Each structure stands twice: as C-alpha cells, then as structure tokens.
XYZ file of C-alpha atoms in Angstrom:
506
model
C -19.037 -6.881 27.690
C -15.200 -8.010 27.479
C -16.242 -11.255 29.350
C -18.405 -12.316 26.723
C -15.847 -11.664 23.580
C -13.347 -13.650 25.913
C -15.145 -16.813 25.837
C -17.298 -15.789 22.047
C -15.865 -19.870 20.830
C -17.263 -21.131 24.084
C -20.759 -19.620 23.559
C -20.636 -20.298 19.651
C -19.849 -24.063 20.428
C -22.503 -24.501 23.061
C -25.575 -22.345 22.531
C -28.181 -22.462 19.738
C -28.347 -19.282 16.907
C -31.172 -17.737 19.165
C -29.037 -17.559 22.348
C -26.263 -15.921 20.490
C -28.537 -13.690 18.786
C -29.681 -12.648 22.726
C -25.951 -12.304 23.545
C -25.691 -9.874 20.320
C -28.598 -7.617 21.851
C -26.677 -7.391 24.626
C -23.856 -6.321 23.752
C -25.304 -3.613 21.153
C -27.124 -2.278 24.262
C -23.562 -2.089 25.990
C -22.607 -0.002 23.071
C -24.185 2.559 24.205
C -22.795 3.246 27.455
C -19.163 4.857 26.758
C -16.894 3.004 29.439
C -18.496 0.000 28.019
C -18.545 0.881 24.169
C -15.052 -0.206 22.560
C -14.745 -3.839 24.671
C -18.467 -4.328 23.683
C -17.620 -3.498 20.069
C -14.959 -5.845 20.141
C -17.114 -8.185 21.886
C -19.622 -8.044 19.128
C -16.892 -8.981 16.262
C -15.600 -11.752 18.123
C -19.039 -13.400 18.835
C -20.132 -12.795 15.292
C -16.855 -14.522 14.011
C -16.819 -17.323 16.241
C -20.728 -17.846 15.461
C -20.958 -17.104 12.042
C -21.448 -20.631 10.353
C -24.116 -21.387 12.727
C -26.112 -18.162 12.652
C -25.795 -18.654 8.195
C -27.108 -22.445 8.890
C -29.600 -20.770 11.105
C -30.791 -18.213 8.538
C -31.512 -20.669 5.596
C -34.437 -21.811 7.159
C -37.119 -20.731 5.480
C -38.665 -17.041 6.943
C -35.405 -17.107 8.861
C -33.579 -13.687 9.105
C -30.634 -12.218 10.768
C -30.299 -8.994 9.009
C -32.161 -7.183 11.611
C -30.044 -8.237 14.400
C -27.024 -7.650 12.096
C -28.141 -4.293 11.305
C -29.113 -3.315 14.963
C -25.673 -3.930 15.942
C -24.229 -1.769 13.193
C -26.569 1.499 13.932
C -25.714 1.017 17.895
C -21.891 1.186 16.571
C -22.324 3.849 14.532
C -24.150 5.812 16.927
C -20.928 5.827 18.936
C -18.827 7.603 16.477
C -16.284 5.542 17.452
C -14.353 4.621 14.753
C -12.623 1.762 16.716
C -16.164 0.269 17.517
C -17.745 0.909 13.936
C -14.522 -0.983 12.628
C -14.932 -3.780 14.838
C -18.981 -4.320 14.269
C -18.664 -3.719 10.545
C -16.309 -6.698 10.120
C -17.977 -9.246 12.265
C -21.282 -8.161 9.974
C -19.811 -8.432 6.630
C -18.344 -11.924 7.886
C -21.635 -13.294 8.639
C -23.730 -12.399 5.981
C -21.001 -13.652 3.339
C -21.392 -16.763 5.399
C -24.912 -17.147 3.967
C -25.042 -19.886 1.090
C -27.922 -18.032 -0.569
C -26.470 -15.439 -2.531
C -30.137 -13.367 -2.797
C -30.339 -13.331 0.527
C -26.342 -12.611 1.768
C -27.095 -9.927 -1.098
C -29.891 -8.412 1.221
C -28.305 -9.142 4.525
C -24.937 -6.835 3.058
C -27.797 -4.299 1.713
C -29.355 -3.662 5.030
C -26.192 -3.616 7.161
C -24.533 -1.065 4.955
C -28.034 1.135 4.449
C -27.444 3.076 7.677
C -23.951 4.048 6.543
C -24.889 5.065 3.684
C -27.521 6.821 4.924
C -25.404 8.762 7.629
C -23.086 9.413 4.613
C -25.647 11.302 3.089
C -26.618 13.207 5.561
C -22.983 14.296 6.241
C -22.688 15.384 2.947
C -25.705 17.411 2.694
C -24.373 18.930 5.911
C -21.009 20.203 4.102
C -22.746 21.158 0.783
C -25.486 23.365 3.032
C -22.847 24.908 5.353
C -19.890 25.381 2.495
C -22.192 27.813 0.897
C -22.943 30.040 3.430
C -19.457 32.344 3.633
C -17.465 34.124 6.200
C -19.008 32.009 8.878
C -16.605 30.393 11.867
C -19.976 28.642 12.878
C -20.327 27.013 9.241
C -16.847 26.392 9.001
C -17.036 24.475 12.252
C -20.134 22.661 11.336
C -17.967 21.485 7.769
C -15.631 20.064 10.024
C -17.807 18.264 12.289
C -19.515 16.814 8.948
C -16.421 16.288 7.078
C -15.234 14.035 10.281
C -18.294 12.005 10.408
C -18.341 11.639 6.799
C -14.276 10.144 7.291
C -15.754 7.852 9.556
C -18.617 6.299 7.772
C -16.639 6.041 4.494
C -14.122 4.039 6.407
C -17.236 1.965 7.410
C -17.947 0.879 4.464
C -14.312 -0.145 3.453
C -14.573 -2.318 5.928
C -17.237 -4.236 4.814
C -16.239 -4.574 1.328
C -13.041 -5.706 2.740
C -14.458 -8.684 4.412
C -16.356 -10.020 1.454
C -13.453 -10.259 -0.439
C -13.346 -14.393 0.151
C -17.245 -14.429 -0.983
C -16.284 -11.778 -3.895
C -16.259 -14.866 -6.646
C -18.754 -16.182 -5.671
C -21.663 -16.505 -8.635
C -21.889 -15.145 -11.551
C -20.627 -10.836 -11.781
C -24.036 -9.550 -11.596
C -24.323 -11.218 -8.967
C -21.715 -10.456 -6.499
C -22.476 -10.228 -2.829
C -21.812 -6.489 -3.109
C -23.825 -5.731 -6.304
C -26.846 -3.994 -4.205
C -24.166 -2.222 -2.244
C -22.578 -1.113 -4.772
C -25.802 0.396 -6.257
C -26.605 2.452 -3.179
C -23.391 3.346 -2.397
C -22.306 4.942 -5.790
C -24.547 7.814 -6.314
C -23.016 8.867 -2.755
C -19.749 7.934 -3.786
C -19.742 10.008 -7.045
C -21.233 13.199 -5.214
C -18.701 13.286 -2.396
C -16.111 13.007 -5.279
C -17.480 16.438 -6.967
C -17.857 18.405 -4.311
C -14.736 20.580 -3.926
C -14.911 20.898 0.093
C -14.906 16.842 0.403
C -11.719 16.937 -2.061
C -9.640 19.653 0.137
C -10.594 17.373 3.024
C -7.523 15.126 3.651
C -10.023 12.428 5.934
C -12.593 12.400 3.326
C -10.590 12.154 0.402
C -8.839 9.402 2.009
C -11.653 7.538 2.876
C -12.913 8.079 -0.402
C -10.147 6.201 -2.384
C -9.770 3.774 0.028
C -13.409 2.902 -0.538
C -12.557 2.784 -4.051
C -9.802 0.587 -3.699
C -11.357 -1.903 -1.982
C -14.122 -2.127 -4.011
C -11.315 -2.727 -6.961
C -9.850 -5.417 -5.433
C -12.945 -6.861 -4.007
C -15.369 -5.986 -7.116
C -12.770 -5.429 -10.398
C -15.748 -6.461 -12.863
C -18.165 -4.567 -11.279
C -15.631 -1.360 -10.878
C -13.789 -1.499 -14.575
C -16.713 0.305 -16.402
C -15.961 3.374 -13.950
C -12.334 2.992 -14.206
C -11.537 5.688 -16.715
C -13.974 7.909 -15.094
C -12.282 6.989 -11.840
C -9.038 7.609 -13.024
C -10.121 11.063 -14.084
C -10.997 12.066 -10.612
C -8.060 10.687 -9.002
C -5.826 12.651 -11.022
C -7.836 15.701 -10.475
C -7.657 15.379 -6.638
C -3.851 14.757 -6.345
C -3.698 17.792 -8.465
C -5.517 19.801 -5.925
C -4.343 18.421 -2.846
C -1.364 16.192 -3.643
C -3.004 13.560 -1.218
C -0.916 10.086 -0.950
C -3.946 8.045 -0.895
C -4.825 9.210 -4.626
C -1.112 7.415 -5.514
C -1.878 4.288 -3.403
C -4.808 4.284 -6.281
C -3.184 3.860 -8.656
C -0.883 1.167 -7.192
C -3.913 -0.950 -6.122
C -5.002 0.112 -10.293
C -1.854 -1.485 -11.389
C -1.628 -4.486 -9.531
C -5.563 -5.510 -10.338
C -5.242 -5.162 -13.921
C -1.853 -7.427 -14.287
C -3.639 -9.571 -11.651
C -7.407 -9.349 -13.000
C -7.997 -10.243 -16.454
C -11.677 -9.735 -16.010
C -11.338 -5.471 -14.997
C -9.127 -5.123 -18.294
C -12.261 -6.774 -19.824
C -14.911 -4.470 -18.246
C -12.748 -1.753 -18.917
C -12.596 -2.327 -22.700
C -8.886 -2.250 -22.185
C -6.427 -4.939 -24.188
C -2.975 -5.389 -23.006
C -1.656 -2.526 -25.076
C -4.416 -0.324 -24.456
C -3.821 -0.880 -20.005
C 0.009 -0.383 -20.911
C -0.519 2.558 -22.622
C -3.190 4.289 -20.246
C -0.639 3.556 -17.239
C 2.314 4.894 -19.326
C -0.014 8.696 -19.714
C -1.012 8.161 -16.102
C 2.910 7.695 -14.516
C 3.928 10.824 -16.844
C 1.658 13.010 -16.023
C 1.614 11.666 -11.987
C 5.574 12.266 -11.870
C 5.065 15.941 -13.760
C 2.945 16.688 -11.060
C 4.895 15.606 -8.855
C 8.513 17.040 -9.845
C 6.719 20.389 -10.106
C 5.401 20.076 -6.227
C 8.984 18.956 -4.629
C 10.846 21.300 -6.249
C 8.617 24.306 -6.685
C 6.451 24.134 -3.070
C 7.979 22.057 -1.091
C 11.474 19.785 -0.495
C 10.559 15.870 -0.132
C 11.887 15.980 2.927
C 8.940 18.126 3.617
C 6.119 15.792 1.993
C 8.031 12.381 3.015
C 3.917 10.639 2.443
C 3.956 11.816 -0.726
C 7.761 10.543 -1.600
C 6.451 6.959 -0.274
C 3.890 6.855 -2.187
C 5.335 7.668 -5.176
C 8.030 5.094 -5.059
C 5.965 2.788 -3.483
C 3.792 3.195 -7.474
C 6.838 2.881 -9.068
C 7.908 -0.322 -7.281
C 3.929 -1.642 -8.216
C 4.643 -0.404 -12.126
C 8.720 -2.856 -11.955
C 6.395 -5.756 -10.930
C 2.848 -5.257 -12.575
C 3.751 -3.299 -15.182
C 7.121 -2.649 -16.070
C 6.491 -1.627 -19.758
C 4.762 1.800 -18.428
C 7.540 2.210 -16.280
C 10.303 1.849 -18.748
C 8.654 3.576 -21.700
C 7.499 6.451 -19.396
C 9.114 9.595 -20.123
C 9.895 10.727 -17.232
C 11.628 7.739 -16.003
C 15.137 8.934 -15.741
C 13.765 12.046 -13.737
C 12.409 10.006 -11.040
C 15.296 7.297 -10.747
C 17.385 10.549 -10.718
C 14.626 11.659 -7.999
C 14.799 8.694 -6.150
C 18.612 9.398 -6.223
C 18.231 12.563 -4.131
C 15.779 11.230 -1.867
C 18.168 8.791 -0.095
C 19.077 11.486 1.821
C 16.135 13.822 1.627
C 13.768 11.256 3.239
C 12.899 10.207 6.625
C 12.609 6.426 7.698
C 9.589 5.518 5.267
C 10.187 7.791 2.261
C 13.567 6.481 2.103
C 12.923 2.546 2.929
C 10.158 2.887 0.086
C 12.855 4.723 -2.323
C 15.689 2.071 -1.804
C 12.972 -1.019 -2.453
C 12.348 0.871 -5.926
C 15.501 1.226 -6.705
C 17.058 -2.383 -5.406
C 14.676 -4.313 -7.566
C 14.533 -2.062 -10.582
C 18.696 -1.959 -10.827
C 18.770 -5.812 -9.899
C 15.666 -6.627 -11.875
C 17.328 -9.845 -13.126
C 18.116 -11.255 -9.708
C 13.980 -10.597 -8.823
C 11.360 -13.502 -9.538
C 9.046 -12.087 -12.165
C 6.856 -13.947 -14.832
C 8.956 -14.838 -18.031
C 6.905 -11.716 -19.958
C 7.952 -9.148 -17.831
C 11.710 -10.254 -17.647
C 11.672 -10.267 -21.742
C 10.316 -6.289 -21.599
C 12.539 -5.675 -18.750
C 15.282 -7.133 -21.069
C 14.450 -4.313 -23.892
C 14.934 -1.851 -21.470
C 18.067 -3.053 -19.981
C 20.446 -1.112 -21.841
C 18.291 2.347 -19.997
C 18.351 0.877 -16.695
C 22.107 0.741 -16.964
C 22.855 3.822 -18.091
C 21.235 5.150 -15.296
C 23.354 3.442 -13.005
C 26.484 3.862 -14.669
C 25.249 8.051 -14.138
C 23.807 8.075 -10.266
C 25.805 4.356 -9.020
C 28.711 6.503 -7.503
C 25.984 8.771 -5.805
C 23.913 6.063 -4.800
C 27.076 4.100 -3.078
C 27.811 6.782 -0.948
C 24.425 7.338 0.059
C 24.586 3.531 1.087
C 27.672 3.307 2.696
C 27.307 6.864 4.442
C 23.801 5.644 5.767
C 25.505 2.396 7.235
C 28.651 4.105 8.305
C 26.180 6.323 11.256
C 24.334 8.928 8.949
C 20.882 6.659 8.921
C 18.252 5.182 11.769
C 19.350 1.756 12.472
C 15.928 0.450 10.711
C 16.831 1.292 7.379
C 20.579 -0.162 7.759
C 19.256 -3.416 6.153
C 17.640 -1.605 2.962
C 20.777 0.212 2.418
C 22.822 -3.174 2.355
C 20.460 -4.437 0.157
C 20.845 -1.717 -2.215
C 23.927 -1.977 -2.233
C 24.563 -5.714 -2.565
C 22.169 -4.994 -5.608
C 24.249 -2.499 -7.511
C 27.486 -4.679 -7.134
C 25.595 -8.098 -7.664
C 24.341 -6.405 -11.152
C 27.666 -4.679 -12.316
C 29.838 -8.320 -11.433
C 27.097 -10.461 -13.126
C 27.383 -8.022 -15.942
C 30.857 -9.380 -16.798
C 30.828 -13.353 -15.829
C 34.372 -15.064 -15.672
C 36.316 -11.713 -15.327
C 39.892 -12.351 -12.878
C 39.434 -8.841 -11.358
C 36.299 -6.824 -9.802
C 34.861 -4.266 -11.946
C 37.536 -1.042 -12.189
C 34.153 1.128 -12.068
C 32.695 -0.535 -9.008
C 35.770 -0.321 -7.627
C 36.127 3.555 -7.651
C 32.807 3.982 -6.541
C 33.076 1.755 -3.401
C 36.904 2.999 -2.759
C 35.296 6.955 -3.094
C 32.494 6.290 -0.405
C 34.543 4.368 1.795
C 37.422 7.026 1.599
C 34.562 9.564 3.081
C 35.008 8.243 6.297
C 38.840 8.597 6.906
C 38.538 8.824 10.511
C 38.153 4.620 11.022
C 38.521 3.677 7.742
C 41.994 3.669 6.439
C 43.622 2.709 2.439
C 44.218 -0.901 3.879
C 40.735 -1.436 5.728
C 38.833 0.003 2.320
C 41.122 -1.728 0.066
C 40.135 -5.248 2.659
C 36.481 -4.343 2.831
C 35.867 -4.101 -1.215
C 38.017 -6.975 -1.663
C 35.414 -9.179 0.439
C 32.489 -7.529 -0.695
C 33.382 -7.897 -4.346
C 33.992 -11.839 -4.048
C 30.986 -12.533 -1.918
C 28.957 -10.389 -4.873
C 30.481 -12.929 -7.553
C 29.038 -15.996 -5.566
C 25.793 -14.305 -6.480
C 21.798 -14.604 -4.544
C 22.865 -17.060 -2.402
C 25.627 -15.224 -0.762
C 23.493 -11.863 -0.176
C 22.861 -12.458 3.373
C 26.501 -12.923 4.169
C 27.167 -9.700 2.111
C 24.585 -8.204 4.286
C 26.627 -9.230 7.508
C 29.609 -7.717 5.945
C 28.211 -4.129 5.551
C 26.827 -4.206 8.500
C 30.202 -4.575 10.150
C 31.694 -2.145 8.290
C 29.085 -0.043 9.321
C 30.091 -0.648 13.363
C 34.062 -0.103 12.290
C 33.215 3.336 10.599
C 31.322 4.672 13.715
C 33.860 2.953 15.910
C 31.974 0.397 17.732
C 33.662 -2.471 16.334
C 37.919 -3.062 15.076
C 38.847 -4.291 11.712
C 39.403 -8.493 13.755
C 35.720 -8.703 12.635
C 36.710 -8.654 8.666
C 39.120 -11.362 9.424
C 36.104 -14.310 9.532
C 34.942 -12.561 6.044
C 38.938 -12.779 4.514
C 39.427 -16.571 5.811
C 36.557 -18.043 4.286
C-alpha cells in the first residue's frame, strides 16, 4: 500500500484513468486490514492528487463516472474510524471531483462522496439523542460517548472536504457552487447537532461543529450569510455553556470574511455600519462572558485555550475590524486583561496576548488599508491612555520575561513588544534632543528589578542604546531585537556587559 503512494506521479504519468481507478480499488481493499490501513489511506490521497486531472478528463466523457469509485474509497475510510485515514481519503476526493469542468456533475460527484458522512452523522446523533434520554445509566452514558466520538470524527470529515474546494468555491454563479447540494444535506444535520444540549457539552463535537461552520464561511460566505445571525446566536449560546475556544475562533474566521467578503455582508443584509455594529454587541458581550469566567471560576492561567483565543479575536477585530474593537465597551478591561496575562499565561496564551497588544499599541507602524488607519486615528487618543496607565506594567513584564522569567520561545514576542511601546512613545514626539522622561522611568524601574547583574551604569547604557535605535524607527527593529536579547543573557549571567559595546560604537 505505501509502495504505491511512493511512486502515485509515476503511475498518474504512465497509466490510463482505468488503471488508476484499479490501483484505487486496491488500495480501499487495503483499508481494511489495520496494519495496512493508515499507509493505504495515505496511499489513496496521493494517487488521487497526482491523478486527478486525468481521472476529471476521463469523467467528461459522456456516461463516464467516477463518483462510485470516489465514494467507495471514502466508506472503506470511514469504516476504519481512523481519523488519520478518513482525513487523508476525504481530501484526495474533494480534490478530484473539483477537478471536474462540469459543475452539475463535480456538484454530484461532492454529493455522493459526502452522503455516507452525512449519513454516519446521523446515525451518531440519533444514537446520543436515544441514549441521553434514558437516565442513571453507565451503559447509556458509555454508548453517548462512543456516539459523541464518532460523531467528532465524521464532522471533521466533512471539514475536510469543504476545505479542499475552496480553489473551485468561485467557480459559477452562487447557486451554483460546487458545495450547494452539500450544503443542502448537510444542514438539517448540522442545525440538529447544534440543538441538542449533549452534542453542545461535548468538547469534540462542538468543535467539530464550528469548525464545519467555519469552513463552510470561508469556502461558501454567500451561501452561509443568510444563516449568519442565526449562527451567531448559537455560537454565543455554546461559549456560554461550555466556554469552548473553538466558538471564539468563530468569530475570528466571522470577522475576517466580512472585511474580506463583500458578498456575505450582502447575503447577510448587513451594510458596513450594520457588520460594525453587530461585531461591536458581539465583542461586549464575548469579553463579559469572559471577565466573569477568569475571575469568578477559574484564573487564565487555568483556561490558557480560552486566553488564546480571545486575544487571538481581538488581534482579528485591530486588523478586520478595528472600529468594533475601539468603540467596544469593554475595551480597556481586556487591554487591562491582556495586561495581567503576560504573566498569567503559558507559552501560547501569552505569545497570542503580546501579538494583540504589539500591533494595537504600535498600530501606526502596522500595514493596514488607509480606512482602517483613519478609524484607528479617532481612537488614538484611547489607545494611549491606556498605555500611558499599564506601559510601566507591561515593561517589566517584558524585560522580566527576557531577563530569565519566560521560555526561550516567547523571548522574541517580548522584544517585540517592547520595541513597540518605545517605537510609539519616541515617534510620539519627533525631533526631541532627549528620550522620553516617561519611557525612561519605566525602562530604568524594570531594569532596576534585576540588581543582581544589572547595575545604575549598565541600565543607564542599556536604555541609552535602546532609546536611539527606537528613534531610527521600523528599520532598526531587528537590531533593537538583538539588543534585548543581550540584555536578556547579561541579566541571567550568561553573557558581560563587552557585548553592549558593538551597540554603543555604532
């Protein structure tokens, strides 16, 4: 089975569409024998890519079909329950059939591949709705489980081939997009997993459900923004239940497509101040729910998926969206959040947290579109006043985190937060003789924390370089970068203050 993925451009290049379609038989057979299942799953998605402009040629002949082999291939996969092997087979499907020129019949080839997912979807479901309601039972509670697992599975299935039509996803007019039929079978599924409370306290399946639903608004945004509202609505209601990540990495994939996707604002009946607006309520009330669970249940250092995916939404809102951001009114609480999770965080949490707040306090020094510097601009005078109350905090987070207190992975997002702060406060006062007196105090206080390695003279040295090299602005970041770094090894020791010297002589 591995042999024949090895050499899958040898076979595509040299045999007709009928010997490949023998080699696909095969290797679905192989499926079924376990030792043999993942390499012949793999197998299958590399023949199917290498092959898949010659099996399309193949199938617009007329009476031609390949859905049945297609679909054979999938059901052997998904007999395996092997996620691995459904993932594989899925996307060497979905690759072929967007292959085919004739959008009717890629239309029907995507149809029949996905039917036995859906239809195992189904079934999974009506397993957890008919053992959820019989109580008190460890054998029904098992038998949830074992459903809710499968039902993971097969919804992660289907992402997968929505994801690989996304190059075909333009293709014809929006009624008729590849995944139109799909879409049709799929829903009523969709919607029912969505309302059944036992699928919603499963962290798999409610996973697999929004990532389903994300794909299919990237892929499908026309098709998708007539749900959106009600979408919304249930997204909301399931991070209010379960405070599930994934239902915040909605909403980032939301606010990117709309500022991306003219056409889902469209289908959504939403004009630019009606999207601003409904992404404004939804941050507010997001963050509320949030603030309440961190301080109330439990510490972000205790929910560090939830802390990245909240920041990593607020970074989406600076870029997409920054007039929801701005205007929401619980922005100060989560900058001021953000503030306490540089050191409530592990590696992730905190990397996400100190990209939020390095491009939202250097917004001007970021490439955006001309529109969203001009509303960033009316919100400039906020921004600052929220450094000029957490910069001294956020400093010594920095400097402590470089200085030994962080992993050495996040050292670089530290320096750039850093470097961002002191690019933003110099720039703020062009043409002045002598660094900012604020700055100053901040970096002289954080440095002054470490008074084991870093004496008056070294700190007084080390702000003086990192001061000038902010003045030369963007193009001396890097440099700036260096710099922390190696005050980083003096602080912990590794290093003596003859490294500053190459900083102070040029």
């Amino acid at each position: 089975a591995n042999f024949l993925g090895c050499y899958s451009t040898v076979w595509a290049s040299s045999f007709p569409p009928q010997s490949m379609l023998e080699i696909l038989t095969y290797l679905s057979a192989a499926i079924s024998v376990s030792a043999a299942a993942e390499a012949a799953g793999k197998s299958i998605r590399l023949v199917l890519i290498a092959s898949a402009g010659k099996l399309a040629k193949a199938a617009a002949s007329p009476g031609a079909d390949i859905s049945v082999a297609l679909t054979q291939s999938m059901e052997a996969a998904l007999s395996t329950n092997n996620a691995k092997v459904m993932a594989n087979v899925a996307e060497g499907c979905a690759r072929v059939s967007v292959q085919l020129r004739d959008t009717p019949k890629a239309r029907a080839t995507l149809s029949a591949v996905a039917a036995p997912t859906i239809l195992r979807a189904r079934s999974a479901l009506d397993a957890i709705i008919s053992s959820s309601s019989v109580e008190g039972s460890g054998q029904a509670a098992g038998q949830v489980d074992a459903a809710s697992q499968a039902l993971a599975s097969y919804l992660g299935v289907l992402r997968q081939l929505i994801r690989f039509c996304d190059s075909a996803s333009s293709r014809g007019r929006a009624g008729e997009s590849l995944l139109s039929d799909v879409l049709t079978a799929a829903w009523p599924v969709l919607n029912d997993i969505s309302s059944h409370p036992s699928c919603r306290a499963n962290e798999a399946v409610l996973s697999g459900l929004l990532d389903v639903h994300s794909q299919l608004l990237s892929v499908v945004p026309v098709l998708i923004g007539p749900y959106f509202k009600d979408l919304i609505t249930f997204v909301v209601k399931a991070y209010e239940e379960s405070f599930c990540p994934s239902a915040l990495e909605y909403v980032s994939a939301a606010v990117e497509s709309f500022d991306t996707e003219e056409s889902i604002g469209v289908a959504a009946g939403l004009d630019e101040n009606g999207k601003e607006l409904i992404f404004n309520q939804l941050l507010a009330h997001l963050c509320q729910c949030t603030f309440t669970h961190v301080t109330q249940t439990k510490r972000p250092n205790e929910c560090p998926q939830v802390i990245k995916a909240l920041f990593e939404m607020a970074q989406r809102y600076l870029i997409f969206c920054p007039g929801a951001l701005c205007q929401c009114p619980e922005f100060a609480s989560l900058f001021g959040l953000a503030v306490a999770c540089l050191t409530e965080g592990e590696v992730e949490s905190t990397r996400a947290t100190l990209i939020f707040l390095t491009q939202l306090i250097g917004w001007k020094h970021i490439r955006l579109p001309a529109a969203k510097n001009y509303k960033l601009a009316q919100f400039a005078g906020a921004i600052d006043n929220l450094l000029a109350q957490h910069g001294e905090v956020i400093t010594k987070a920095c400097l402590g985190g470089l200085s030994g207190g962080a992993p050495q992975i996040l050292l670089p997002s530290y320096s750039e937060c850093l470097f961002s702060i002191m690019q933003h406060i110099i720039s703020s006062t062009p043409g002045a003789d002598e660094p900012n007196s604020v700055l100053c105090t901040w970096l002289r206080s954080a440095l002054m924390a470490n008074t084991q390695n870093i004496t008056p003279e070294i700190g007084t040295s080390v702000i003086k370089i990192l001061c000038d090299l902010a003045k030369e602005g963007t193009k001396s970041k890097q440099k700036a970068k260096m710099a922390l770094m190696d005050y980083g090894k003096i602080a912990k020791g590794e290093a003596s203050t003859d490294i500053l010297l190459a900083y102070s002589m040029t």
